[in-house]
């Protein structure tokens, strides 16, 4: 039997193990640093396990930005519909929500993971938990720290699926970066993705509005524009709309040392209508009442106008209307990597071949968030991780197959 080590028990690693276990003559072992596998997978499913998205495949592929071409090649082999059929094969039904997101019928990750692990064990996959990968010995064996001390494992092929750098307490701590860099593998720096941002709120605004949602709004950063909602936090902003625009905001900060989110606080109302309504006599109305009655702006939205506009703008109807339709919200910095939902950066695709093998390290394959790509939430992250894990497992099996 030829021995294959899969390092990392998240979705990409488990999918790689499943592909390898289907090949006769391979002994497959999954190593994970945590006490159990799939911990981030379970955490991601706490609010409802969003597994993929039902939008047309061309639109789905476009969600991967600069790495669309590379991820599209994986999705052509295992796309969103293939994923749904695979889940159905585990005995888990799915449905499409009103937003197009796809969920298991029970909305939970645990039943899916249990069914998957049951299948893998039935295929003969062995699980080695509390095994933290430390790199290689001089002789090429895999080094692991275990509760009983360090061990060395000789493997005929290795699939690395160690995740990115977010949620270190669940196992994705990026500790693998220097191990691969020391072998000459090009790794793009890990950065937060799908993350919140710091904003320099005044004490008054922070104390009054922290924790409140801002909705509905349209937000823009550069060429990217999206409608949704977000939350004001004690130190900044977070939520689905912010996560969707986190990549251009983060990149603008890195490039220009400044970035801003431009908010339309009144979607559906034209600037001309707002200006005309706001120009109507105010009488004894306070500014707050005038904004509420004439523009439908109140609460945290009114607070944002006071926070971000000079006083003279608030008393000039045309300028106030312009601010409501395009309010610049400067951001200071992304929240720390460990707080992010996912990470950008990782092993550059130029380092791997079509089989997902790292060309500098023959017999070592790579999948999941370890690779240099990112995607918004909505099932895109999980789909690409599973597609990449499947490709890496199949690539390793092909590489091991006798000529």
mmCIF file of C-alpha atoms in Angstrom:
data_model
loop_
_atom_site.group_PDB
_atom_site.id
_atom_site.type_symbol
_atom_site.label_atom_id
_atom_site.label_comp_id
_atom_site.label_asym_id
_atom_site.label_seq_id
_atom_site.Cartn_x
_atom_site.Cartn_y
_atom_site.Cartn_z
ATOM 1 C CA UNK A 1 0.000 0.000 0.000
ATOM 2 C CA UNK A 2 1.214 3.486 -0.839
ATOM 3 C CA UNK A 3 0.736 6.020 1.947
ATOM 4 C CA UNK A 4 -0.833 9.426 1.366
ATOM 5 C CA UNK A 5 -0.901 12.116 4.037
ATOM 6 C CA UNK A 6 -3.584 14.803 3.898
ATOM 7 C CA UNK A 7 -2.633 17.602 6.277
ATOM 8 C CA UNK A 8 -5.648 19.645 7.315
ATOM 9 C CA UNK A 9 -9.103 18.337 8.146
ATOM 10 C CA UNK A 10 -11.215 21.124 6.695
ATOM 11 C CA UNK A 11 -13.434 20.873 3.600
ATOM 12 C CA UNK A 12 -10.545 20.901 1.090
ATOM 13 C CA UNK A 13 -8.583 18.255 2.978
ATOM 14 C CA UNK A 14 -11.562 15.981 3.517
ATOM 15 C CA UNK A 15 -12.538 16.221 -0.148
ATOM 16 C CA UNK A 16 -8.973 15.374 -1.195
ATOM 17 C CA UNK A 17 -9.037 12.372 1.170
ATOM 18 C CA UNK A 18 -12.317 11.183 -0.354
ATOM 19 C CA UNK A 19 -10.858 11.218 -3.862
ATOM 20 C CA UNK A 20 -7.726 9.376 -2.766
ATOM 21 C CA UNK A 21 -9.624 6.787 -0.723
ATOM 22 C CA UNK A 22 -11.543 5.787 -3.860
ATOM 23 C CA UNK A 23 -8.291 4.557 -5.449
ATOM 24 C CA UNK A 24 -7.214 0.982 -4.741
ATOM 25 C CA UNK A 25 -3.819 0.537 -3.167
ATOM 26 C CA UNK A 26 -3.681 3.848 -1.296
ATOM 27 C CA UNK A 27 -3.677 4.178 2.496
ATOM 28 C CA UNK A 28 -5.064 7.627 3.294
ATOM 29 C CA UNK A 29 -4.460 9.443 6.580
ATOM 30 C CA UNK A 30 -5.813 12.859 7.542
ATOM 31 C CA UNK A 31 -3.699 14.799 10.046
ATOM 32 C CA UNK A 32 -5.096 17.790 11.932
ATOM 33 C CA UNK A 33 -3.684 19.931 14.733
ATOM 34 C CA UNK A 34 -7.053 20.283 16.471
ATOM 35 C CA UNK A 35 -8.796 17.681 18.683
ATOM 36 C CA UNK A 36 -11.336 17.076 15.892
ATOM 37 C CA UNK A 37 -11.664 17.839 12.184
ATOM 38 C CA UNK A 38 -13.939 20.335 10.476
ATOM 39 C CA UNK A 39 -14.010 22.919 13.256
ATOM 40 C CA UNK A 40 -14.102 26.005 11.046
ATOM 41 C CA UNK A 41 -16.656 24.264 8.829
ATOM 42 C CA UNK A 42 -18.918 23.805 11.843
ATOM 43 C CA UNK A 43 -18.404 27.395 12.991
ATOM 44 C CA UNK A 44 -19.274 28.687 9.517
ATOM 45 C CA UNK A 45 -22.549 26.802 9.715
ATOM 46 C CA UNK A 46 -23.673 28.236 13.039
ATOM 47 C CA UNK A 47 -25.852 30.896 11.458
ATOM 48 C CA UNK A 48 -27.133 28.588 8.717
ATOM 49 C CA UNK A 49 -24.871 26.428 6.541
ATOM 50 C CA UNK A 50 -24.588 28.314 3.252
ATOM 51 C CA UNK A 51 -22.963 25.740 0.976
ATOM 52 C CA UNK A 52 -23.068 27.348 -2.471
ATOM 53 C CA UNK A 53 -25.068 29.702 -4.684
ATOM 54 C CA UNK A 54 -27.599 29.008 -7.432
ATOM 55 C CA UNK A 55 -26.770 31.951 -9.724
ATOM 56 C CA UNK A 56 -25.678 31.241 -13.351
ATOM 57 C CA UNK A 57 -22.217 29.695 -13.509
ATOM 58 C CA UNK A 58 -20.674 32.597 -15.455
ATOM 59 C CA UNK A 59 -21.752 35.025 -12.714
ATOM 60 C CA UNK A 60 -20.581 32.580 -10.052
ATOM 61 C CA UNK A 61 -17.095 32.388 -11.581
ATOM 62 C CA UNK A 62 -16.854 36.180 -11.737
ATOM 63 C CA UNK A 63 -16.972 36.343 -7.913
ATOM 64 C CA UNK A 64 -13.322 35.282 -7.710
ATOM 65 C CA UNK A 65 -11.878 38.543 -9.008
ATOM 66 C CA UNK A 66 -8.237 38.433 -10.035
ATOM 67 C CA UNK A 67 -8.144 34.638 -9.762
ATOM 68 C CA UNK A 68 -11.318 34.011 -11.766
ATOM 69 C CA UNK A 69 -9.456 32.072 -14.462
ATOM 70 C CA UNK A 70 -7.749 29.706 -12.023
ATOM 71 C CA UNK A 71 -10.840 29.032 -9.896
ATOM 72 C CA UNK A 72 -13.063 28.730 -12.988
ATOM 73 C CA UNK A 73 -10.896 25.821 -14.155
ATOM 74 C CA UNK A 74 -11.667 24.022 -10.875
ATOM 75 C CA UNK A 75 -15.378 24.859 -11.050
ATOM 76 C CA UNK A 76 -15.593 23.443 -14.559
ATOM 77 C CA UNK A 77 -14.737 20.088 -13.000
ATOM 78 C CA UNK A 78 -16.831 20.444 -9.852
ATOM 79 C CA UNK A 79 -19.254 23.343 -9.873
ATOM 80 C CA UNK A 80 -22.151 24.451 -7.669
ATOM 81 C CA UNK A 81 -24.616 21.928 -9.117
ATOM 82 C CA UNK A 82 -22.071 19.107 -8.782
ATOM 83 C CA UNK A 83 -21.635 20.124 -5.153
ATOM 84 C CA UNK A 84 -25.365 19.948 -4.488
ATOM 85 C CA UNK A 85 -25.546 16.489 -6.057
ATOM 86 C CA UNK A 86 -22.573 15.364 -3.980
ATOM 87 C CA UNK A 87 -24.309 16.552 -0.801
ATOM 88 C CA UNK A 88 -27.508 14.774 -1.829
ATOM 89 C CA UNK A 89 -25.378 11.630 -2.131
ATOM 90 C CA UNK A 90 -24.564 11.996 1.564
ATOM 91 C CA UNK A 91 -28.289 11.843 2.305
ATOM 92 C CA UNK A 92 -28.585 15.587 2.959
ATOM 93 C CA UNK A 93 -31.243 17.546 1.034
ATOM 94 C CA UNK A 94 -30.725 21.171 -0.027
ATOM 95 C CA UNK A 95 -32.866 24.134 -0.986
ATOM 96 C CA UNK A 96 -32.352 27.510 -2.653
ATOM 97 C CA UNK A 97 -33.153 30.540 -0.488
ATOM 98 C CA UNK A 98 -34.752 33.733 -1.745
ATOM 99 C CA UNK A 99 -31.285 35.298 -2.182
ATOM 100 C CA UNK A 100 -30.105 32.419 -4.365
ATOM 101 C CA UNK A 101 -27.964 30.980 -1.595
ATOM 102 C CA UNK A 102 -28.118 27.208 -1.175
ATOM 103 C CA UNK A 103 -28.555 25.594 2.243
ATOM 104 C CA UNK A 104 -28.999 22.092 3.657
ATOM 105 C CA UNK A 105 -32.657 21.544 4.531
ATOM 106 C CA UNK A 106 -31.791 21.419 8.246
ATOM 107 C CA UNK A 107 -29.673 24.596 7.902
ATOM 108 C CA UNK A 108 -26.902 22.969 9.948
ATOM 109 C CA UNK A 109 -23.343 21.866 9.191
ATOM 110 C CA UNK A 110 -23.118 19.100 11.801
ATOM 111 C CA UNK A 111 -25.364 16.509 10.070
ATOM 112 C CA UNK A 112 -23.494 17.011 6.803
ATOM 113 C CA UNK A 113 -20.091 16.633 8.492
ATOM 114 C CA UNK A 114 -21.216 13.520 10.392
ATOM 115 C CA UNK A 115 -22.453 11.858 7.209
ATOM 116 C CA UNK A 116 -19.253 12.785 5.397
ATOM 117 C CA UNK A 117 -16.952 11.438 8.119
ATOM 118 C CA UNK A 118 -19.003 8.238 8.249
ATOM 119 C CA UNK A 119 -18.430 7.801 4.518
ATOM 120 C CA UNK A 120 -14.714 8.531 4.804
ATOM 121 C CA UNK A 121 -14.220 6.053 7.628
ATOM 122 C CA UNK A 122 -16.114 3.491 5.597
ATOM 123 C CA UNK A 123 -13.618 4.103 2.786
ATOM 124 C CA UNK A 124 -10.767 3.344 5.184
ATOM 125 C CA UNK A 125 -9.549 6.891 5.815
ATOM 126 C CA UNK A 126 -7.659 7.167 9.120
ATOM 127 C CA UNK A 127 -7.781 10.339 11.208
ATOM 128 C CA UNK A 128 -4.835 11.558 13.288
ATOM 129 C CA UNK A 129 -5.912 14.517 15.423
ATOM 130 C CA UNK A 130 -3.705 16.642 17.677
ATOM 131 C CA UNK A 131 -0.969 16.265 15.072
ATOM 132 C CA UNK A 132 0.524 19.678 14.260
ATOM 133 C CA UNK A 133 2.620 19.736 11.107
ATOM 134 C CA UNK A 134 6.159 21.079 11.610
ATOM 135 C CA UNK A 135 7.585 20.653 8.110
ATOM 136 C CA UNK A 136 9.985 18.022 6.864
ATOM 137 C CA UNK A 137 12.975 16.137 8.240
ATOM 138 C CA UNK A 138 16.264 16.258 6.363
ATOM 139 C CA UNK A 139 15.297 12.911 4.889
ATOM 140 C CA UNK A 140 11.986 14.225 3.566
ATOM 141 C CA UNK A 141 9.668 12.697 6.159
ATOM 142 C CA UNK A 142 6.775 14.774 7.544
ATOM 143 C CA UNK A 143 7.312 16.104 11.057
ATOM 144 C CA UNK A 144 4.389 16.290 13.493
ATOM 145 C CA UNK A 145 4.131 17.512 17.062
ATOM 146 C CA UNK A 146 1.789 15.206 19.008
ATOM 147 C CA UNK A 147 0.759 14.911 22.673
ATOM 148 C CA UNK A 148 3.337 12.123 22.937
ATOM 149 C CA UNK A 149 6.158 14.085 21.345
ATOM 150 C CA UNK A 150 7.411 14.658 17.825
ATOM 151 C CA UNK A 151 7.019 11.933 15.216
ATOM 152 C CA UNK A 152 8.109 11.520 11.599
ATOM 153 C CA UNK A 153 5.821 10.110 8.934
ATOM 154 C CA UNK A 154 7.065 8.903 5.583
ATOM 155 C CA UNK A 155 4.458 9.477 2.871
ATOM 156 C CA UNK A 156 4.481 8.703 -0.848
ATOM 157 C CA UNK A 157 2.423 11.846 -1.493
ATOM 158 C CA UNK A 158 1.153 14.742 0.609
ATOM 159 C CA UNK A 159 -1.844 17.030 0.210
ATOM 160 C CA UNK A 160 -1.555 20.291 2.144
ATOM 161 C CA UNK A 161 -4.927 21.816 3.056
ATOM 162 C CA UNK A 162 -4.044 23.863 6.123
ATOM 163 C CA UNK A 163 -6.340 26.832 5.533
ATOM 164 C CA UNK A 164 -5.445 30.498 5.494
ATOM 165 C CA UNK A 165 -4.737 32.775 8.417
ATOM 166 C CA UNK A 166 -8.130 33.598 9.917
ATOM 167 C CA UNK A 167 -9.704 31.976 12.989
ATOM 168 C CA UNK A 168 -6.465 30.645 14.466
ATOM 169 C CA UNK A 169 -8.328 29.114 17.414
ATOM 170 C CA UNK A 170 -10.058 26.788 14.946
ATOM 171 C CA UNK A 171 -6.795 25.740 13.315
ATOM 172 C CA UNK A 172 -6.192 28.218 10.452
ATOM 173 C CA UNK A 173 -3.203 30.079 11.846
ATOM 174 C CA UNK A 174 -0.939 30.439 8.792
ATOM 175 C CA UNK A 175 1.935 28.690 10.593
ATOM 176 C CA UNK A 176 2.695 26.845 7.351
ATOM 177 C CA UNK A 177 3.824 30.018 5.538
ATOM 178 C CA UNK A 178 7.486 30.008 6.707
ATOM 179 C CA UNK A 179 7.701 26.235 6.197
ATOM 180 C CA UNK A 180 6.918 26.572 2.496
ATOM 181 C CA UNK A 181 8.798 29.836 2.063
ATOM 182 C CA UNK A 182 11.923 28.108 3.393
ATOM 183 C CA UNK A 183 11.575 25.645 0.512
ATOM 184 C CA UNK A 184 11.493 28.459 -2.023
ATOM 185 C CA UNK A 185 7.732 28.387 -2.600
ATOM 186 C CA UNK A 186 6.342 31.828 -3.453
ATOM 187 C CA UNK A 187 3.627 32.775 -0.949
ATOM 188 C CA UNK A 188 1.634 36.009 -1.200
ATOM 189 C CA UNK A 189 1.277 37.607 2.257
ATOM 190 C CA UNK A 190 -1.878 36.544 4.089
ATOM 191 C CA UNK A 191 -4.369 39.397 4.462
ATOM 192 C CA UNK A 192 -7.862 39.707 5.932
ATOM 193 C CA UNK A 193 -10.777 39.115 3.539
ATOM 194 C CA UNK A 194 -14.500 39.405 4.257
ATOM 195 C CA UNK A 195 -13.560 41.609 7.181
ATOM 196 C CA UNK A 196 -14.653 44.719 9.039
ATOM 197 C CA UNK A 197 -12.801 48.041 9.083
ATOM 198 C CA UNK A 198 -11.758 50.586 11.664
ATOM 199 C CA UNK A 199 -13.307 54.060 11.461
ATOM 200 C CA UNK A 200 -12.278 57.086 13.513
ATOM 201 C CA UNK A 201 -15.711 57.735 15.041
ATOM 202 C CA UNK A 202 -16.155 60.596 17.450
ATOM 203 C CA UNK A 203 -16.944 59.548 21.010
ATOM 204 C CA UNK A 204 -20.484 60.936 20.692
ATOM 205 C CA UNK A 205 -21.291 58.916 17.574
ATOM 206 C CA UNK A 206 -19.717 55.736 18.927
ATOM 207 C CA UNK A 207 -21.576 55.922 22.232
ATOM 208 C CA UNK A 208 -24.914 56.613 20.567
ATOM 209 C CA UNK A 209 -24.872 54.319 17.530
ATOM 210 C CA UNK A 210 -22.481 51.400 18.128
ATOM 211 C CA UNK A 211 -24.329 48.162 17.491
ATOM 212 C CA UNK A 212 -26.949 49.676 15.197
ATOM 213 C CA UNK A 213 -27.618 48.463 11.629
ATOM 214 C CA UNK A 214 -27.525 50.824 8.658
ATOM 215 C CA UNK A 215 -30.100 49.738 6.066
ATOM 216 C CA UNK A 216 -30.910 49.795 3.295
ATOM 217 C CA UNK A 217 -27.981 51.502 1.616
ATOM 218 C CA UNK A 218 -25.969 51.260 -1.568
ATOM 219 C CA UNK A 219 -22.212 51.343 -1.019
ATOM 220 C CA UNK A 220 -19.465 51.956 -3.549
ATOM 221 C CA UNK A 221 -15.695 51.584 -3.510
ATOM 222 C CA UNK A 222 -13.995 52.326 -6.795
ATOM 223 C CA UNK A 223 -15.905 50.498 -9.527
ATOM 224 C CA UNK A 224 -17.585 48.095 -7.093
ATOM 225 C CA UNK A 225 -21.139 48.962 -6.084
ATOM 226 C CA UNK A 226 -23.557 46.915 -3.996
ATOM 227 C CA UNK A 227 -26.778 47.270 -2.038
ATOM 228 C CA UNK A 228 -27.220 45.802 1.414
ATOM 229 C CA UNK A 229 -26.720 46.652 5.050
ATOM 230 C CA UNK A 230 -23.955 46.891 7.618
ATOM 231 C CA UNK A 231 -23.494 47.476 11.332
ATOM 232 C CA UNK A 232 -21.792 50.287 13.175
ATOM 233 C CA UNK A 233 -19.360 48.922 15.760
ATOM 234 C CA UNK A 234 -17.564 50.595 18.629
ATOM 235 C CA UNK A 235 -14.486 51.014 16.457
ATOM 236 C CA UNK A 236 -15.772 50.880 12.881
ATOM 237 C CA UNK A 237 -18.049 48.973 10.514
ATOM 238 C CA UNK A 238 -18.802 45.336 9.757
ATOM 239 C CA UNK A 239 -21.466 43.153 8.142
ATOM 240 C CA UNK A 240 -22.378 41.627 4.808
ATOM 241 C CA UNK A 241 -22.153 44.792 2.737
ATOM 242 C CA UNK A 242 -18.732 45.639 4.171
ATOM 243 C CA UNK A 243 -17.445 42.091 3.626
ATOM 244 C CA UNK A 244 -18.559 42.233 -0.010
ATOM 245 C CA UNK A 245 -16.452 45.371 -0.548
ATOM 246 C CA UNK A 246 -13.561 44.444 1.733
ATOM 247 C CA UNK A 247 -11.146 43.550 -1.089
ATOM 248 C CA UNK A 248 -11.238 46.943 -2.884
ATOM 249 C CA UNK A 249 -11.213 48.790 0.451
ATOM 250 C CA UNK A 250 -8.215 46.778 1.695
ATOM 251 C CA UNK A 251 -6.352 47.146 -1.593
ATOM 252 C CA UNK A 252 -6.985 50.908 -1.718
ATOM 253 C CA UNK A 253 -5.589 51.283 1.791
ATOM 254 C CA UNK A 254 -2.489 49.304 0.829
ATOM 255 C CA UNK A 255 -2.010 51.267 -2.379
ATOM 256 C CA UNK A 256 -2.925 54.810 -1.332
ATOM 257 C CA UNK A 257 -2.838 54.702 2.495
ATOM 258 C CA UNK A 258 -6.445 55.898 2.400
ATOM 259 C CA UNK A 259 -9.803 54.498 1.344
ATOM 260 C CA UNK A 260 -13.428 55.452 1.615
ATOM 261 C CA UNK A 261 -16.790 53.823 1.261
ATOM 262 C CA UNK A 262 -19.272 56.043 -0.579
ATOM 263 C CA UNK A 263 -22.806 55.556 0.773
ATOM 264 C CA UNK A 264 -26.158 56.213 -0.844
ATOM 265 C CA UNK A 265 -28.398 56.554 2.203
ATOM 266 C CA UNK A 266 -31.590 56.875 0.157
ATOM 267 C CA UNK A 267 -31.659 54.204 -2.563
ATOM 268 C CA UNK A 268 -34.584 54.735 -4.910
ATOM 269 C CA UNK A 269 -34.733 58.522 -4.449
ATOM 270 C CA UNK A 270 -33.103 60.796 -6.982
ATOM 271 C CA UNK A 271 -30.864 63.639 -5.914
ATOM 272 C CA UNK A 272 -33.254 66.069 -7.643
ATOM 273 C CA UNK A 273 -36.242 64.855 -5.635
ATOM 274 C CA UNK A 274 -34.269 64.952 -2.395
ATOM 275 C CA UNK A 275 -33.047 68.487 -3.081
ATOM 276 C CA UNK A 276 -36.579 69.681 -3.871
ATOM 277 C CA UNK A 277 -38.052 68.028 -0.773
ATOM 278 C CA UNK A 278 -35.300 69.335 1.502
ATOM 279 C CA UNK A 279 -35.712 72.870 0.085
ATOM 280 C CA UNK A 280 -39.275 73.051 1.338
ATOM 281 C CA UNK A 281 -39.701 75.444 4.293
ATOM 282 C CA UNK A 282 -38.640 73.877 7.568
ATOM 283 C CA UNK A 283 -40.583 76.182 9.827
ATOM 284 C CA UNK A 284 -40.025 75.246 13.455
ATOM 285 C CA UNK A 285 -38.949 71.701 12.596
ATOM 286 C CA UNK A 286 -35.588 70.609 13.912
ATOM 287 C CA UNK A 287 -33.071 69.296 11.356
ATOM 288 C CA UNK A 288 -33.784 65.767 12.613
ATOM 289 C CA UNK A 289 -37.526 66.126 11.971
ATOM 290 C CA UNK A 290 -36.938 67.801 8.599
ATOM 291 C CA UNK A 291 -34.667 64.948 7.464
ATOM 292 C CA UNK A 292 -37.170 62.362 8.666
ATOM 293 C CA UNK A 293 -40.219 64.005 7.073
ATOM 294 C CA UNK A 294 -38.688 65.176 3.807
ATOM 295 C CA UNK A 295 -36.020 62.547 3.080
ATOM 296 C CA UNK A 296 -36.908 59.519 5.206
ATOM 297 C CA UNK A 297 -33.546 59.853 6.943
ATOM 298 C CA UNK A 298 -33.469 59.233 10.689
ATOM 299 C CA UNK A 299 -31.625 57.415 13.440
ATOM 300 C CA UNK A 300 -28.167 56.165 12.552
ATOM 301 C CA UNK A 301 -28.402 57.498 8.985
ATOM 302 C CA UNK A 302 -29.000 61.003 10.297
ATOM 303 C CA UNK A 303 -26.173 60.413 12.752
ATOM 304 C CA UNK A 304 -23.831 59.522 9.890
ATOM 305 C CA UNK A 305 -24.665 62.773 8.118
ATOM 306 C CA UNK A 306 -23.874 64.784 11.245
ATOM 307 C CA UNK A 307 -20.716 62.764 11.836
ATOM 308 C CA UNK A 308 -19.314 63.073 8.331
ATOM 309 C CA UNK A 309 -20.615 66.385 6.909
ATOM 310 C CA UNK A 310 -19.444 69.907 7.716
ATOM 311 C CA UNK A 311 -22.166 72.047 9.398
ATOM 312 C CA UNK A 312 -22.685 74.193 6.301
ATOM 313 C CA UNK A 313 -23.688 71.126 4.250
ATOM 314 C CA UNK A 314 -26.492 70.256 6.672
ATOM 315 C CA UNK A 315 -28.206 73.618 6.078
ATOM 316 C CA UNK A 316 -27.889 73.726 2.272
ATOM 317 C CA UNK A 317 -30.587 71.559 0.612
ATOM 318 C CA UNK A 318 -28.669 70.852 -2.607
ATOM 319 C CA UNK A 319 -25.457 69.964 -0.792
ATOM 320 C CA UNK A 320 -27.339 67.904 1.799
ATOM 321 C CA UNK A 321 -29.094 65.961 -0.965
ATOM 322 C CA UNK A 322 -25.723 65.308 -2.603
ATOM 323 C CA UNK A 323 -24.332 64.061 0.707
ATOM 324 C CA UNK A 324 -27.291 61.717 1.226
ATOM 325 C CA UNK A 325 -26.693 60.199 -2.219
ATOM 326 C CA UNK A 326 -22.888 60.027 -1.984
ATOM 327 C CA UNK A 327 -21.625 60.235 1.590
ATOM 328 C CA UNK A 328 -17.872 59.476 1.860
ATOM 329 C CA UNK A 329 -17.057 57.280 4.871
ATOM 330 C CA UNK A 330 -13.256 57.101 5.374
ATOM 331 C CA UNK A 331 -11.899 53.832 6.747
ATOM 332 C CA UNK A 332 -8.625 53.630 8.647
ATOM 333 C CA UNK A 333 -7.578 49.967 8.491
ATOM 334 C CA UNK A 334 -8.983 46.472 8.070
ATOM 335 C CA UNK A 335 -9.671 44.564 11.253
ATOM 336 C CA UNK A 336 -6.964 42.034 12.228
ATOM 337 C CA UNK A 337 -6.530 38.895 10.133
ATOM 338 C CA UNK A 338 -7.614 36.576 12.924
ATOM 339 C CA UNK A 339 -11.021 38.315 13.080
ATOM 340 C CA UNK A 340 -11.665 37.972 9.350
ATOM 341 C CA UNK A 341 -14.092 35.404 7.957
ATOM 342 C CA UNK A 342 -11.443 34.338 5.457
ATOM 343 C CA UNK A 343 -8.051 35.376 4.186
ATOM 344 C CA UNK A 344 -6.481 36.472 0.927
ATOM 345 C CA UNK A 345 -2.955 35.561 -0.102
ATOM 346 C CA UNK A 346 -1.250 32.193 0.081
ATOM 347 C CA UNK A 347 0.628 29.897 -2.275
ATOM 348 C CA UNK A 348 0.668 31.583 -5.670
ATOM 349 C CA UNK A 349 -1.042 29.643 -8.442
ATOM 350 C CA UNK A 350 2.094 30.064 -10.524
ATOM 351 C CA UNK A 351 3.751 27.609 -8.118
ATOM 352 C CA UNK A 352 1.359 24.737 -8.864
ATOM 353 C CA UNK A 353 0.657 22.651 -11.951
ATOM 354 C CA UNK A 354 -2.666 21.477 -13.380
ATOM 355 C CA UNK A 355 -2.721 18.625 -10.846
ATOM 356 C CA UNK A 356 -2.419 21.116 -7.951
ATOM 357 C CA UNK A 357 1.120 19.908 -7.246
ATOM 358 C CA UNK A 358 3.729 22.394 -6.032
ATOM 359 C CA UNK A 359 6.301 22.162 -8.804
ATOM 360 C CA UNK A 360 9.225 22.837 -6.468
ATOM 361 C CA UNK A 361 8.082 19.996 -4.199
ATOM 362 C CA UNK A 362 7.261 16.903 -6.272
ATOM 363 C CA UNK A 363 4.574 14.807 -4.606
ATOM 364 C CA UNK A 364 3.272 17.733 -2.509
ATOM 365 C CA UNK A 365 -0.155 19.058 -3.496
ATOM 366 C CA UNK A 366 -2.009 22.119 -2.250
ATOM 367 C CA UNK A 367 -5.686 23.084 -1.951
ATOM 368 C CA UNK A 368 -8.208 25.329 -0.238
ATOM 369 C CA UNK A 369 -7.508 28.673 1.415
ATOM 370 C CA UNK A 370 -3.779 27.962 1.368
ATOM 371 C CA UNK A 371 -3.841 29.145 -2.231
ATOM 372 C CA UNK A 372 -3.778 32.808 -3.268
ATOM 373 C CA UNK A 373 -7.445 33.589 -3.988
ATOM 374 C CA UNK A 374 -10.399 35.126 -2.225
ATOM 375 C CA UNK A 375 -14.155 35.292 -2.634
ATOM 376 C CA UNK A 376 -17.144 36.930 -0.960
ATOM 377 C CA UNK A 377 -19.380 35.068 1.442
ATOM 378 C CA UNK A 378 -22.439 33.382 -0.050
ATOM 379 C CA UNK A 379 -21.157 29.847 -0.612
ATOM 380 C CA UNK A 380 -18.315 30.872 -2.912
ATOM 381 C CA UNK A 381 -15.564 30.118 -0.386
ATOM 382 C CA UNK A 382 -16.799 26.631 0.423
ATOM 383 C CA UNK A 383 -17.467 25.705 -3.208
ATOM 384 C CA UNK A 384 -13.960 26.672 -4.312
ATOM 385 C CA UNK A 385 -12.375 24.884 -1.345
ATOM 386 C CA UNK A 386 -14.218 21.674 -2.171
ATOM 387 C CA UNK A 387 -13.485 21.980 -5.894
ATOM 388 C CA UNK A 388 -9.788 22.575 -5.159
ATOM 389 C CA UNK A 389 -9.618 19.709 -2.673
ATOM 390 C CA UNK A 390 -11.190 17.380 -5.213
ATOM 391 C CA UNK A 391 -8.674 18.450 -7.878
ATOM 392 C CA UNK A 392 -5.721 18.022 -5.486
ATOM 393 C CA UNK A 393 -6.874 14.556 -4.409
ATOM 394 C CA UNK A 394 -7.334 13.456 -7.993
ATOM 395 C CA UNK A 395 -4.004 15.031 -8.942
ATOM 396 C CA UNK A 396 -2.172 13.165 -6.180
ATOM 397 C CA UNK A 397 -3.833 9.885 -7.196
ATOM 398 C CA UNK A 398 -2.801 10.468 -10.812
ATOM 399 C CA UNK A 399 0.773 11.276 -9.798
ATOM 400 C CA UNK A 400 0.986 8.040 -7.767
ATOM 401 C CA UNK A 401 -0.516 5.889 -10.516
ATOM 402 C CA UNK A 402 2.119 3.611 -12.129
ATOM 403 C CA UNK A 403 2.884 4.496 -15.728
#
